[in-house]
PDB file of C-alpha atoms in Angstrom:
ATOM      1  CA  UNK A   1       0.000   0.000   0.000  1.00 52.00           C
ATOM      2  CA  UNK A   2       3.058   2.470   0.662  1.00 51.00           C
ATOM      3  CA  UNK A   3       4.383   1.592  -2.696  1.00 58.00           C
ATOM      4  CA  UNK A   4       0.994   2.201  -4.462  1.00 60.00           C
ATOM      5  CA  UNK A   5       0.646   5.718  -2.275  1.00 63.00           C
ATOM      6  CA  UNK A   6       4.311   6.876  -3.269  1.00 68.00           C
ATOM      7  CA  UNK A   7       3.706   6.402  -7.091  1.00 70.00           C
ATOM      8  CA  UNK A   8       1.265   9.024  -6.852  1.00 69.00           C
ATOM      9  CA  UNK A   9       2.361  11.741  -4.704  1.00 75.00           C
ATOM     10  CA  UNK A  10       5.626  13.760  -5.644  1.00 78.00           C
ATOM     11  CA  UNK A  11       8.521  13.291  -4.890  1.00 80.00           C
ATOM     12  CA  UNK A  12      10.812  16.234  -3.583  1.00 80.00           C
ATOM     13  CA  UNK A  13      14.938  16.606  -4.031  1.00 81.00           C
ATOM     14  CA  UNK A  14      17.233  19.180  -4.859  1.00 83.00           C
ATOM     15  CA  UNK A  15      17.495  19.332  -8.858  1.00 85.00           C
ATOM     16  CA  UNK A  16      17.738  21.455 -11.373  1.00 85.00           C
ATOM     17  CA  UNK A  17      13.951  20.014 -12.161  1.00 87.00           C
ATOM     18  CA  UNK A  18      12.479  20.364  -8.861  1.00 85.00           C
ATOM     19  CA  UNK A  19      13.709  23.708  -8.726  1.00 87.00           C
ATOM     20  CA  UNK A  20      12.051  25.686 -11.408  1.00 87.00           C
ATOM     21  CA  UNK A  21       9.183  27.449 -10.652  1.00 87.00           C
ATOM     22  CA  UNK A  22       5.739  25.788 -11.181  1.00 87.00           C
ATOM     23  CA  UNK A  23       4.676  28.458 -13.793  1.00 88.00           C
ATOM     24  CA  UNK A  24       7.689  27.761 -15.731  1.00 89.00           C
ATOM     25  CA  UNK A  25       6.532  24.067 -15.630  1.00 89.00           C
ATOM     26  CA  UNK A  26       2.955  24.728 -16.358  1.00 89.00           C
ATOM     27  CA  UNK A  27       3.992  26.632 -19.556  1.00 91.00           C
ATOM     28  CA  UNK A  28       6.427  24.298 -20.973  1.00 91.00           C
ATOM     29  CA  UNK A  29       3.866  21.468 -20.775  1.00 90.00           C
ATOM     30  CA  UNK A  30       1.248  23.540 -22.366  1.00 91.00           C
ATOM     31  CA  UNK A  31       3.532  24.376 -24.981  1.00 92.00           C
ATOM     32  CA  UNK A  32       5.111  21.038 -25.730  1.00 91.00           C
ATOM     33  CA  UNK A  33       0.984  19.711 -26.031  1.00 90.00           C
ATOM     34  CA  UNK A  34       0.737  22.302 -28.774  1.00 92.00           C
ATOM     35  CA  UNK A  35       4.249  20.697 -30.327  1.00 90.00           C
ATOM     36  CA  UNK A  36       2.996  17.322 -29.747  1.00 88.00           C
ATOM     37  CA  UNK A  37      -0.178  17.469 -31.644  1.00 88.00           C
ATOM     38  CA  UNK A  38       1.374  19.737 -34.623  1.00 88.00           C
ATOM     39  CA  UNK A  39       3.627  16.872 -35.250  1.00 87.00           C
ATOM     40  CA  UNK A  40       3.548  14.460 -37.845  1.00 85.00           C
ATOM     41  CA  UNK A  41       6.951  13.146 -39.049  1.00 85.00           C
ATOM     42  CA  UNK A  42       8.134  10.144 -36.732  1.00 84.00           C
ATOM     43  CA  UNK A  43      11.907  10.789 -36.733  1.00 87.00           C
ATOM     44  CA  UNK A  44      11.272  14.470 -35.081  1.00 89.00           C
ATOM     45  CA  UNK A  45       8.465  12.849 -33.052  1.00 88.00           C
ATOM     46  CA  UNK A  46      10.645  10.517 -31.537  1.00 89.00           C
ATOM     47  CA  UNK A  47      13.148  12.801 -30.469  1.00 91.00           C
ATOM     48  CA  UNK A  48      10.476  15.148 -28.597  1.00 90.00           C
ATOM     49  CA  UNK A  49      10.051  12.084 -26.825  1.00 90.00           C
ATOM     50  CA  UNK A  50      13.815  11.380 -25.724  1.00 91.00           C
ATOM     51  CA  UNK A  51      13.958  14.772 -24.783  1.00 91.00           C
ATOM     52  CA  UNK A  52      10.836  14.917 -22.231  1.00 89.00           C
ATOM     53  CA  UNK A  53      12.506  11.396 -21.115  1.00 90.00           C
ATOM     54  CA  UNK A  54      15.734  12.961 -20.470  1.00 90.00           C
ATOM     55  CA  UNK A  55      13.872  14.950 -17.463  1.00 88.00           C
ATOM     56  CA  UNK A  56      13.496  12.087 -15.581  1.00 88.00           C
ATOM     57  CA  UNK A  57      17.028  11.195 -15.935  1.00 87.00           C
ATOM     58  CA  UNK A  58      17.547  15.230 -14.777  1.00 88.00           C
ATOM     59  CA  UNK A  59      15.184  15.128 -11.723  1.00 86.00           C
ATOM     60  CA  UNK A  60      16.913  11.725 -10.508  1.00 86.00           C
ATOM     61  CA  UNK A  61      13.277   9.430 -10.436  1.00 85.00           C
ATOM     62  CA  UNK A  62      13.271   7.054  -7.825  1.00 85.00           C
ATOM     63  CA  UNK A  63      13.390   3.076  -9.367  1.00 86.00           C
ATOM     64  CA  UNK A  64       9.514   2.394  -8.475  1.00 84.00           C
ATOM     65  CA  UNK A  65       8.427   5.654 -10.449  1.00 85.00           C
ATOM     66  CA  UNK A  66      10.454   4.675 -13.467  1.00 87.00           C
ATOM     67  CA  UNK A  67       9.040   1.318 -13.263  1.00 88.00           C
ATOM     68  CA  UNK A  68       5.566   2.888 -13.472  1.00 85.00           C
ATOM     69  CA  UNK A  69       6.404   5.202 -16.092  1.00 87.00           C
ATOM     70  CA  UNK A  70       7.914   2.131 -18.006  1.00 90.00           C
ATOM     71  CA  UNK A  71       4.445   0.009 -17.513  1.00 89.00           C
ATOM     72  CA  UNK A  72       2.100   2.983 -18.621  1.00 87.00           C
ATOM     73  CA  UNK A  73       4.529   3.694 -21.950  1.00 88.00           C
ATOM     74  CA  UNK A  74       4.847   0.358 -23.417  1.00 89.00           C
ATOM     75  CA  UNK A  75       1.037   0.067 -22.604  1.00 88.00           C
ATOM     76  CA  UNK A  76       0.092   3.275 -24.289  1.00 87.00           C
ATOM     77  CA  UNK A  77       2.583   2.883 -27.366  1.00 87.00           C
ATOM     78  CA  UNK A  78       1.898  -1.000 -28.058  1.00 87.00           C
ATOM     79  CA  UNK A  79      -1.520  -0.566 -27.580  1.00 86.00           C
ATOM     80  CA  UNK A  80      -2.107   2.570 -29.741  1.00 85.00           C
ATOM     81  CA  UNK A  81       0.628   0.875 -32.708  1.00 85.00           C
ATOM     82  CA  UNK A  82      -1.398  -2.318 -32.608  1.00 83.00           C
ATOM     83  CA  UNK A  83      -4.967  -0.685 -32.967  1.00 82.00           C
ATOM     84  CA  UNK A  84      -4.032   1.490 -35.512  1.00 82.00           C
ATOM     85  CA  UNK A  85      -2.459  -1.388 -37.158  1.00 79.00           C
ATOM     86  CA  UNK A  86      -5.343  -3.438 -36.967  1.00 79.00           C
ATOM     87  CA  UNK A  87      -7.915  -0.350 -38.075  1.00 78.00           C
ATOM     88  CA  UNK A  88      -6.618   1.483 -39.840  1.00 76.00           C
ATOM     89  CA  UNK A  89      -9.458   2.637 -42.315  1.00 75.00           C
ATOM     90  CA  UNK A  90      -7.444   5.380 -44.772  1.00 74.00           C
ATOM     91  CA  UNK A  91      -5.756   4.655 -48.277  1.00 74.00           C
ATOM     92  CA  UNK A  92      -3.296   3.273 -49.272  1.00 76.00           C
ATOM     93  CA  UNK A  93      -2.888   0.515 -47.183  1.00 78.00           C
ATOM     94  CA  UNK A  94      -0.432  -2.475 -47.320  1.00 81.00           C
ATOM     95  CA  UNK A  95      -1.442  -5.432 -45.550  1.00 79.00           C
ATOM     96  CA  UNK A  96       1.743  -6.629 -43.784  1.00 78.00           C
ATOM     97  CA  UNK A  97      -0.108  -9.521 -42.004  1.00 76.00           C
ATOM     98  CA  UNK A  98      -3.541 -11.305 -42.188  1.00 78.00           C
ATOM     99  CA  UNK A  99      -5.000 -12.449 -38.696  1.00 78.00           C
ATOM    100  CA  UNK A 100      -8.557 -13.502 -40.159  1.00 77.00           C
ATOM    101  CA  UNK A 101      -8.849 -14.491 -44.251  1.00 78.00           C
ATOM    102  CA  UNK A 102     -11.978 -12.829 -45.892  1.00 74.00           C
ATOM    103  CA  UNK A 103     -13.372 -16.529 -46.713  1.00 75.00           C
ATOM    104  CA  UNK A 104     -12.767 -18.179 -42.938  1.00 76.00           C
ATOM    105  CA  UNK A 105     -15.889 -19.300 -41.671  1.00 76.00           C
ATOM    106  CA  UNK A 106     -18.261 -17.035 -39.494  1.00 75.00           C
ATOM    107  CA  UNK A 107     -15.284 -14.645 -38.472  1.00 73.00           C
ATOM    108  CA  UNK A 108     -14.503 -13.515 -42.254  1.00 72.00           C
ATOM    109  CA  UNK A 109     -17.733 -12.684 -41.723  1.00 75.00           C
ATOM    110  CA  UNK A 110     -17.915 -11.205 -38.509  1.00 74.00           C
ATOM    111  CA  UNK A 111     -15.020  -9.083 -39.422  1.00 71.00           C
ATOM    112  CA  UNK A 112     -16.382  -7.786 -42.499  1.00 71.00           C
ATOM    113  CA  UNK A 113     -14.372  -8.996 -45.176  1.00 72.00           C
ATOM    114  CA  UNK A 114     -10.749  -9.979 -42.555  1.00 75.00           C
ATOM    115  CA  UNK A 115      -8.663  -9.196 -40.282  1.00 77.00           C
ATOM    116  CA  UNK A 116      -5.635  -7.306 -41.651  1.00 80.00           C
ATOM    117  CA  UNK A 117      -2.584  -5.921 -39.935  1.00 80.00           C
ATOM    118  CA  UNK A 118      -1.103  -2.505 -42.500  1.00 81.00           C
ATOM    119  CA  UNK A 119       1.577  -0.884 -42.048  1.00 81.00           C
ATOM    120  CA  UNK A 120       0.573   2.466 -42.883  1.00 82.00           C
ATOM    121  CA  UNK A 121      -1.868   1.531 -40.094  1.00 80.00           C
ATOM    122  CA  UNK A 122       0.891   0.758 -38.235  1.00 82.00           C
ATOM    123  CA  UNK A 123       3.462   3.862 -38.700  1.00 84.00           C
ATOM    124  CA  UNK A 124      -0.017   6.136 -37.925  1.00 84.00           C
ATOM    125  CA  UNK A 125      -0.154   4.299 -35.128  1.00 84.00           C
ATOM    126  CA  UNK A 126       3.442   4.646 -33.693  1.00 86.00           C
ATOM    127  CA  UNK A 127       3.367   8.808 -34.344  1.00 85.00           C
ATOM    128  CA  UNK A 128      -0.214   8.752 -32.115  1.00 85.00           C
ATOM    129  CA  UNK A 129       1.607   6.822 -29.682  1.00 85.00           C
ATOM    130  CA  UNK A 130       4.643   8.842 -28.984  1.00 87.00           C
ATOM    131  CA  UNK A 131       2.517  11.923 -29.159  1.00 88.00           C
ATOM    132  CA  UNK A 132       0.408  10.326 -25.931  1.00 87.00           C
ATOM    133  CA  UNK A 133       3.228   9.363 -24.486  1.00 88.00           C
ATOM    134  CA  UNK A 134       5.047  12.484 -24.827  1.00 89.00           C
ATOM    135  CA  UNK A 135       2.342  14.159 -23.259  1.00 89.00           C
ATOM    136  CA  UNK A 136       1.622  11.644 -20.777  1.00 88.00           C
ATOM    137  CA  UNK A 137       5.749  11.516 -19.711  1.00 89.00           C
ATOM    138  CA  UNK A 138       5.596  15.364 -19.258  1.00 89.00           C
ATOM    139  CA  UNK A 139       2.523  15.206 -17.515  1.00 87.00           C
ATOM    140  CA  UNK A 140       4.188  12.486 -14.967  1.00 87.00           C
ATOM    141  CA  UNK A 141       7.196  14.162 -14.235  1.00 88.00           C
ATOM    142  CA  UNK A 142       5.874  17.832 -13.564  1.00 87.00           C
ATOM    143  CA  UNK A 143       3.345  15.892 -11.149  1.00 84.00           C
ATOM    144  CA  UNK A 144       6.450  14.084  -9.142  1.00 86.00           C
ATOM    145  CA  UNK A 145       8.465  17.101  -9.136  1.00 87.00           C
ATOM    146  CA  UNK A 146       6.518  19.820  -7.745  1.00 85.00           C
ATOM    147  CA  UNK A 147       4.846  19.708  -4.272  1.00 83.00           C
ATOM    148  CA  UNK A 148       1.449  20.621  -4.188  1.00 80.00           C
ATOM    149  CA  UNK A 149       1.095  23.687  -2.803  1.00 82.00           C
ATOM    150  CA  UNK A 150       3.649  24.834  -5.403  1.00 84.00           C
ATOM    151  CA  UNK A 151       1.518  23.632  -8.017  1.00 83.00           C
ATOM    152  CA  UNK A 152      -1.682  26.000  -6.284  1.00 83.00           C
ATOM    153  CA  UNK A 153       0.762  28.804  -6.457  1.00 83.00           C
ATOM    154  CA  UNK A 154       1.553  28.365  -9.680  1.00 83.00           C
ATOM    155  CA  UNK A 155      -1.571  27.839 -11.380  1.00 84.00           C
ATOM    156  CA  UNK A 156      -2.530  31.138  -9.311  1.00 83.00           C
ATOM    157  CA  UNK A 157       0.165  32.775 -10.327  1.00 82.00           C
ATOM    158  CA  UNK A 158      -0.791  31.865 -13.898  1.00 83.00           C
ATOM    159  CA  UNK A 159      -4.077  34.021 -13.274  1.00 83.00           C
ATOM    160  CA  UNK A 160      -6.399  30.855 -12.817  1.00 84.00           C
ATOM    161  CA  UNK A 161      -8.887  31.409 -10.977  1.00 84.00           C
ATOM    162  CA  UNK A 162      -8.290  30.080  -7.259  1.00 82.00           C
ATOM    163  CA  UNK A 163     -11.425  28.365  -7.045  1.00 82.00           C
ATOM    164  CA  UNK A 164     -10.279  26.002 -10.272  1.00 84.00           C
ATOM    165  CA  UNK A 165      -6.657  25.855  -9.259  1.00 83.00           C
ATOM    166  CA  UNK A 166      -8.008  24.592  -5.997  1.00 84.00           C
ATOM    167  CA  UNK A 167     -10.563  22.162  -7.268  1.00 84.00           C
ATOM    168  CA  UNK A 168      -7.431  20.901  -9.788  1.00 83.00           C
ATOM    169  CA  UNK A 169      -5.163  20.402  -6.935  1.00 82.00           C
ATOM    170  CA  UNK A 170      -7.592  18.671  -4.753  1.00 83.00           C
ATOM    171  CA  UNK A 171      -8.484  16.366  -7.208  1.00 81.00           C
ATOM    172  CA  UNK A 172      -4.242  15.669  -7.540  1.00 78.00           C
ATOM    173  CA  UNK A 173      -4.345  14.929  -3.630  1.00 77.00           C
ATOM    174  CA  UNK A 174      -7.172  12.709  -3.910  1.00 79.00           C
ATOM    175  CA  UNK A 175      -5.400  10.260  -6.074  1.00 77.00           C
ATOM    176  CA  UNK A 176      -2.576   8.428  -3.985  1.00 75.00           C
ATOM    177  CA  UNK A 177      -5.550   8.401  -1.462  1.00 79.00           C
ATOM    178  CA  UNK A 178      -7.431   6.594  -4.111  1.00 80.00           C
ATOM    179  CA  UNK A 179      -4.841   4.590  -4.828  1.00 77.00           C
ATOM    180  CA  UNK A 180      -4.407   3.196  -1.245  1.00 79.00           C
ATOM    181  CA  UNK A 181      -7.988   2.626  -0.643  1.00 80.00           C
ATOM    182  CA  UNK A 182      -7.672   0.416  -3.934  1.00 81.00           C
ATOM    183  CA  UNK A 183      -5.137  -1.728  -2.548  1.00 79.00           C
ATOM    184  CA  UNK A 184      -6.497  -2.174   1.078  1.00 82.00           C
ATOM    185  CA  UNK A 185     -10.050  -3.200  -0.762  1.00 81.00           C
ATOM    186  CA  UNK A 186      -8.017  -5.373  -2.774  1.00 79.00           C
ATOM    187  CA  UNK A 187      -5.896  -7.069  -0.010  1.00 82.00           C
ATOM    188  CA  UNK A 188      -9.356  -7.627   1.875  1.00 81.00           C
ATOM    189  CA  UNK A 189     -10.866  -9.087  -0.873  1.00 77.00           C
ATOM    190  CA  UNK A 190      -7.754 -11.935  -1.000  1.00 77.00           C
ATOM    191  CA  UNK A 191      -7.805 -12.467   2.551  1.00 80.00           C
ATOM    192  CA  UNK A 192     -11.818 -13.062   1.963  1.00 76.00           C
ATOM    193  CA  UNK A 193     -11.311 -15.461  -1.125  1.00 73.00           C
ATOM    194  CA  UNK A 194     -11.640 -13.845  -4.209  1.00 70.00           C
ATOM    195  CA  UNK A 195      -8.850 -14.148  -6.497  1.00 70.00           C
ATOM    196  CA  UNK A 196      -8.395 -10.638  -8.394  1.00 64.00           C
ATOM    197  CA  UNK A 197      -6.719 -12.294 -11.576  1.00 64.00           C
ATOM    198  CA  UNK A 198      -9.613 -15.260 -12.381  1.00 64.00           C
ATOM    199  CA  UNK A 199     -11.343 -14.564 -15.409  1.00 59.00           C
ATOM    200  CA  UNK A 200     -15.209 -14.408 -16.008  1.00 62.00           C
ATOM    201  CA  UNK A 201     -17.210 -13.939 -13.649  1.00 62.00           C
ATOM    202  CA  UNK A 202     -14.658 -13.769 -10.924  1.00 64.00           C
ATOM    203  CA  UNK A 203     -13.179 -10.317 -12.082  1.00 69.00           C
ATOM    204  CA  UNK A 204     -16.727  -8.674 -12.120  1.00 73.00           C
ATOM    205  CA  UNK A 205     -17.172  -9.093  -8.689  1.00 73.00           C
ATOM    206  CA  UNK A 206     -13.902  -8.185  -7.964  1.00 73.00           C
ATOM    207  CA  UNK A 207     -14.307  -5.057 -10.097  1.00 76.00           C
ATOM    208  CA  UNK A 208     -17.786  -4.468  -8.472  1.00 78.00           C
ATOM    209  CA  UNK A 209     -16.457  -5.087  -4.858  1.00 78.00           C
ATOM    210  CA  UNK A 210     -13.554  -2.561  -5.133  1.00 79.00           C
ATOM    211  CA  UNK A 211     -15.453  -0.017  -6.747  1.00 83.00           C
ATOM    212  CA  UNK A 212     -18.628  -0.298  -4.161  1.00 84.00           C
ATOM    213  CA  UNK A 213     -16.630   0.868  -0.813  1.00 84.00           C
ATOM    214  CA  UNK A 214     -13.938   3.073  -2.570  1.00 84.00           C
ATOM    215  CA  UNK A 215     -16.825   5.322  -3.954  1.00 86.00           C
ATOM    216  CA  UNK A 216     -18.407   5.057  -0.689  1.00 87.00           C
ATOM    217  CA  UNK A 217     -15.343   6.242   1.116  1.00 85.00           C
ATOM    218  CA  UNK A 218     -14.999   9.075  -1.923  1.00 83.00           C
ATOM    219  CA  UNK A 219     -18.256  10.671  -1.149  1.00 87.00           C
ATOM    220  CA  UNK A 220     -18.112  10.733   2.172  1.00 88.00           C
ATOM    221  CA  UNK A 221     -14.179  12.117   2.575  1.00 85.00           C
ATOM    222  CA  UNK A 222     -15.932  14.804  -0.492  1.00 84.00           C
ATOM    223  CA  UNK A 223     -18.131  15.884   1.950  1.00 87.00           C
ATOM    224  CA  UNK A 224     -15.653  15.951   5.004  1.00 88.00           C
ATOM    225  CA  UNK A 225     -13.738  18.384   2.922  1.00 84.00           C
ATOM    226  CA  UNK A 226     -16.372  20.522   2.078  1.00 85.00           C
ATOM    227  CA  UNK A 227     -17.327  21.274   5.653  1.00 87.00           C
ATOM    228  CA  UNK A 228     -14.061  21.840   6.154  1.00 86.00           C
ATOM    229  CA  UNK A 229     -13.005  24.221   3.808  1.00 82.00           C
ATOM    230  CA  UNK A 230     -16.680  26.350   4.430  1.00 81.00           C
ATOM    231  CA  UNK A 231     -15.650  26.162   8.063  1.00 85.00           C
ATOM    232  CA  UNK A 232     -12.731  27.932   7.208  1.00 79.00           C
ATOM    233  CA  UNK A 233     -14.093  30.514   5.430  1.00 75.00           C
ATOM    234  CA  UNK A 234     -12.887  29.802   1.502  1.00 75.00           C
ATOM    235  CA  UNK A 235     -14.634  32.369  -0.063  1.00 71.00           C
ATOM    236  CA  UNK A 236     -14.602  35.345   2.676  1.00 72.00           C
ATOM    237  CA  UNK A 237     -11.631  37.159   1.455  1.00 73.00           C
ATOM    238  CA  UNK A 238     -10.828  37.240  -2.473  1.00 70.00           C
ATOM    239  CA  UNK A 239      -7.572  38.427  -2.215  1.00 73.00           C
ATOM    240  CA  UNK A 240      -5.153  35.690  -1.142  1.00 72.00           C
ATOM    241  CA  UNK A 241      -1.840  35.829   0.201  1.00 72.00           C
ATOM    242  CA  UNK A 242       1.091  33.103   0.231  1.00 73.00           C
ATOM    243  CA  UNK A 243       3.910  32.091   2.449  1.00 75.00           C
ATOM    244  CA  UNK A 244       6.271  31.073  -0.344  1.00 75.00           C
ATOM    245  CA  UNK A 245       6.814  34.012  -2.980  1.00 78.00           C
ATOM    246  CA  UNK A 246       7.608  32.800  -6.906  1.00 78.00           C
ATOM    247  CA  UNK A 247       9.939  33.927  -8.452  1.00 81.00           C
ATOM    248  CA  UNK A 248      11.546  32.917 -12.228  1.00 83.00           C
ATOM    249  CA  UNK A 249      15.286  32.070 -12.234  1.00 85.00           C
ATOM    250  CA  UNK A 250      17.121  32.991 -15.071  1.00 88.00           C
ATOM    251  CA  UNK A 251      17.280  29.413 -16.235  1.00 88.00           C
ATOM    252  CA  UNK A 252      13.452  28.864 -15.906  1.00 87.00           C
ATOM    253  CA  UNK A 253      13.172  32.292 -18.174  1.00 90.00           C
ATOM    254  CA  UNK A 254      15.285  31.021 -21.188  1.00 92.00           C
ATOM    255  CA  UNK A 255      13.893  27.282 -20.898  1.00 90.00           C
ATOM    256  CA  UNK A 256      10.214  28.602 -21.175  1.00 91.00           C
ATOM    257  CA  UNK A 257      11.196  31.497 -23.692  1.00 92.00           C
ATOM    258  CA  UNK A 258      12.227  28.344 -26.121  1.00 93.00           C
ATOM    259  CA  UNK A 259       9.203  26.195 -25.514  1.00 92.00           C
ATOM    260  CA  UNK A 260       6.882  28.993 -26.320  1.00 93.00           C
ATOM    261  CA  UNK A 261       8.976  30.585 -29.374  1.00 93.00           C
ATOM    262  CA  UNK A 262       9.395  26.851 -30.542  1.00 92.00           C
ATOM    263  CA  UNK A 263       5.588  25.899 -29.842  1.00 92.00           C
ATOM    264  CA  UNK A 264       4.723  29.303 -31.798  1.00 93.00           C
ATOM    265  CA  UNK A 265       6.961  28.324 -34.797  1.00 92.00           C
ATOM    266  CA  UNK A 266       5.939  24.975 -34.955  1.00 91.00           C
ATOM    267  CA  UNK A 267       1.788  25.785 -35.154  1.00 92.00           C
ATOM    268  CA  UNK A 268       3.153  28.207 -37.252  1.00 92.00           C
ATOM    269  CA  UNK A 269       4.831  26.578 -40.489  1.00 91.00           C
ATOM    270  CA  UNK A 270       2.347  23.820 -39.843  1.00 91.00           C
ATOM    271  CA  UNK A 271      -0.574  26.024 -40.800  1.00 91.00           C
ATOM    272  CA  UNK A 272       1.098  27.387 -43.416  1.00 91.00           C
ATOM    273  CA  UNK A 273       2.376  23.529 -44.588  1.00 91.00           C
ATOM    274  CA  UNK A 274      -1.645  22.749 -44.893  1.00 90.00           C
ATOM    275  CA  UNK A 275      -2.659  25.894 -46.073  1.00 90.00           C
ATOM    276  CA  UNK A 276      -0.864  25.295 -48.879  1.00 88.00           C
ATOM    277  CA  UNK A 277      -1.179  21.079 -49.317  1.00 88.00           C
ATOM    278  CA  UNK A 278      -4.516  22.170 -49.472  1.00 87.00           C
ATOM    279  CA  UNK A 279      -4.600  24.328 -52.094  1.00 86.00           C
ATOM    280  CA  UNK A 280      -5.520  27.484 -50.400  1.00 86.00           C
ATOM    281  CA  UNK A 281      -2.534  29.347 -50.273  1.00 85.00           C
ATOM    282  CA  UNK A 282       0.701  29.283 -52.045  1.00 85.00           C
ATOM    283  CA  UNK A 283       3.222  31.752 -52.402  1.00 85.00           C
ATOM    284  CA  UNK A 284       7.208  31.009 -53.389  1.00 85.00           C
ATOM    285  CA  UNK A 285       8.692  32.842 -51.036  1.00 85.00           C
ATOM    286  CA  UNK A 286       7.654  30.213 -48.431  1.00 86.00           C
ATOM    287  CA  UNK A 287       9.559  27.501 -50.008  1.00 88.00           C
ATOM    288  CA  UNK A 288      11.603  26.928 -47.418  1.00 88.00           C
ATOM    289  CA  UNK A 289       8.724  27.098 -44.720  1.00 89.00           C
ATOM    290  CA  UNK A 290       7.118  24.305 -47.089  1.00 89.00           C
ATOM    291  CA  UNK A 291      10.220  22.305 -47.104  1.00 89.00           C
ATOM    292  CA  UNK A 292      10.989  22.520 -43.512  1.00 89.00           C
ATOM    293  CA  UNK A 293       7.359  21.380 -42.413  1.00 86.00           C
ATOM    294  CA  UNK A 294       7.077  19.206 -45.296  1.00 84.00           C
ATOM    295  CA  UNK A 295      10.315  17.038 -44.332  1.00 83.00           C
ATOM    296  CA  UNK A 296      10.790  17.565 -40.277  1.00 84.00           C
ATOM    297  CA  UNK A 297       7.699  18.244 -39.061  1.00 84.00           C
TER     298      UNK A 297
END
């Protein structure tokens, strides 16, 4: 139950990752989102991806948060690359590999015509994959690097609205509790006789049995809070204050000023790439904007 609790909640050192301000972290993941989904070539894809991996290596992870990371990435990528490979529904395709022939009995039919693996399918599927998981990784590591009242602070500080930013970071703190509650329903459940991993029938009630008390317990530690935080008079005083004062380093200033300028360039040339794919603009002195997009991005 530790082990499930600590995968959730962050985890604080001394690093050049866990030092920049929260704002600086909130902007860099909204502008790598906006880098992620502009993206279509696989090569430059994949290297967006090294380089949000190469935080974790930065902030020093501990071994049972890589693990997780690991788990939720090859489940996200293999899973994405294999549907995609399996539905893929534009032309061309190539069929690579045939899991059901058109003429097999029943499931030919079943299947509408086969089963076919493509490998256009299958490159689609691996750029929609790293783009989740790029997002995902980012999402991870500014979670398990930034306590959360830095993370109220920030979003604050970003002029949300303290209401949301509350509500947001609640919801944050919830989820190791969550998690716990999980695994103590789940331990009880053993020690009653149910076996978690039996198939059929067996993992319905499991499923049905874990998510009966942990709702239960949600509700009623949702209304705990509320009294408490109308007991403390939330809403009596709009303007704030806070202990801990932000401040931008130097460091957090030139890292953000390059995610945004690169975010910006990238929507950018992308726009203009379509614009003129598409036939509604075209002009030559963009040639090299064309090429650019056309070949890296």
């Amino acid at each position: 139950m530790i082990g499930a609790r600590s995968i959730a909640e962050p985890t604080i050192k001394d690093t050049v990752i866990h030092r920049m301000d929260p704002r600086a972290k909130i902007l860099i993941l909204i502008s790598i989102v906006f880098v992620a989904v502009s993206l279509d070539n696989q090569k430059t894809m994949f290297l967006l991806f090294l380089t949000v991996l190469s935080g974790f290596v930065l902030a020093k992870m501990p071994a049972i948060k890589i693990k997780t990371l690991v788990i939720l990435l090859v489940l996200l990528i293999w899973g994405t690359i294999y549907s995609q490979a399996l539905f893929y529904s534009q032309l061309p395709r190539t069929v690579i590999f045939t899991i059901i022939r058109p003429e097999f009995p029943i499931l030919g039919w079943l299947t509408g015509g086969g089963l076919f693996v493509y490998e256009e399918g299958f490159h689609h599927g691996a750029v929609q994959g790293l783009r989740s998981a790029s997002i995902l990784s980012l999402g991870l590591l500014m979670c398990w690097t930034t306590d959360s009242r830095d993370m109220l602070n920030g979003l604050v500080g970003l002029r949300v609205p303290y209401s949301v930013a509350f509500m947001v970071i609640t919801a944050v703190r919830f989820l190791p509790i969550i998690i716990t509650e999980v695994a103590t329903v789940i331990t009880v459940q053993r020690l009653r006789g149910f076996n978690p991993k039996k198939f059929g029938s067996g993992i319905i009630k499991t499923l049905l049995n874990i998510l009966t008390p942990t709702l239960a317990n949600c509700v009623r530690r949702t209304g705990t809070l509320a009294v408490s935080i109308q007991s403390r008079a939330f809403r009596a005083n709009p303007d704030r204050t806070s202990l801990k004062k932000l401040e931008f380093s130097n460091t957090d200033k030139i890292v953000v000023t390059v995610c945004v300028f690169t975010a910006i360039s990238v929507v950018i040339m992308k726009l203009i790439y379509n614009m003129y794919t598409s036939g509604i603009y075209y002009t030559s002195g963009l040639r090299p904007v064309y090429a650019i997009a056309g070949g890296y991005l």
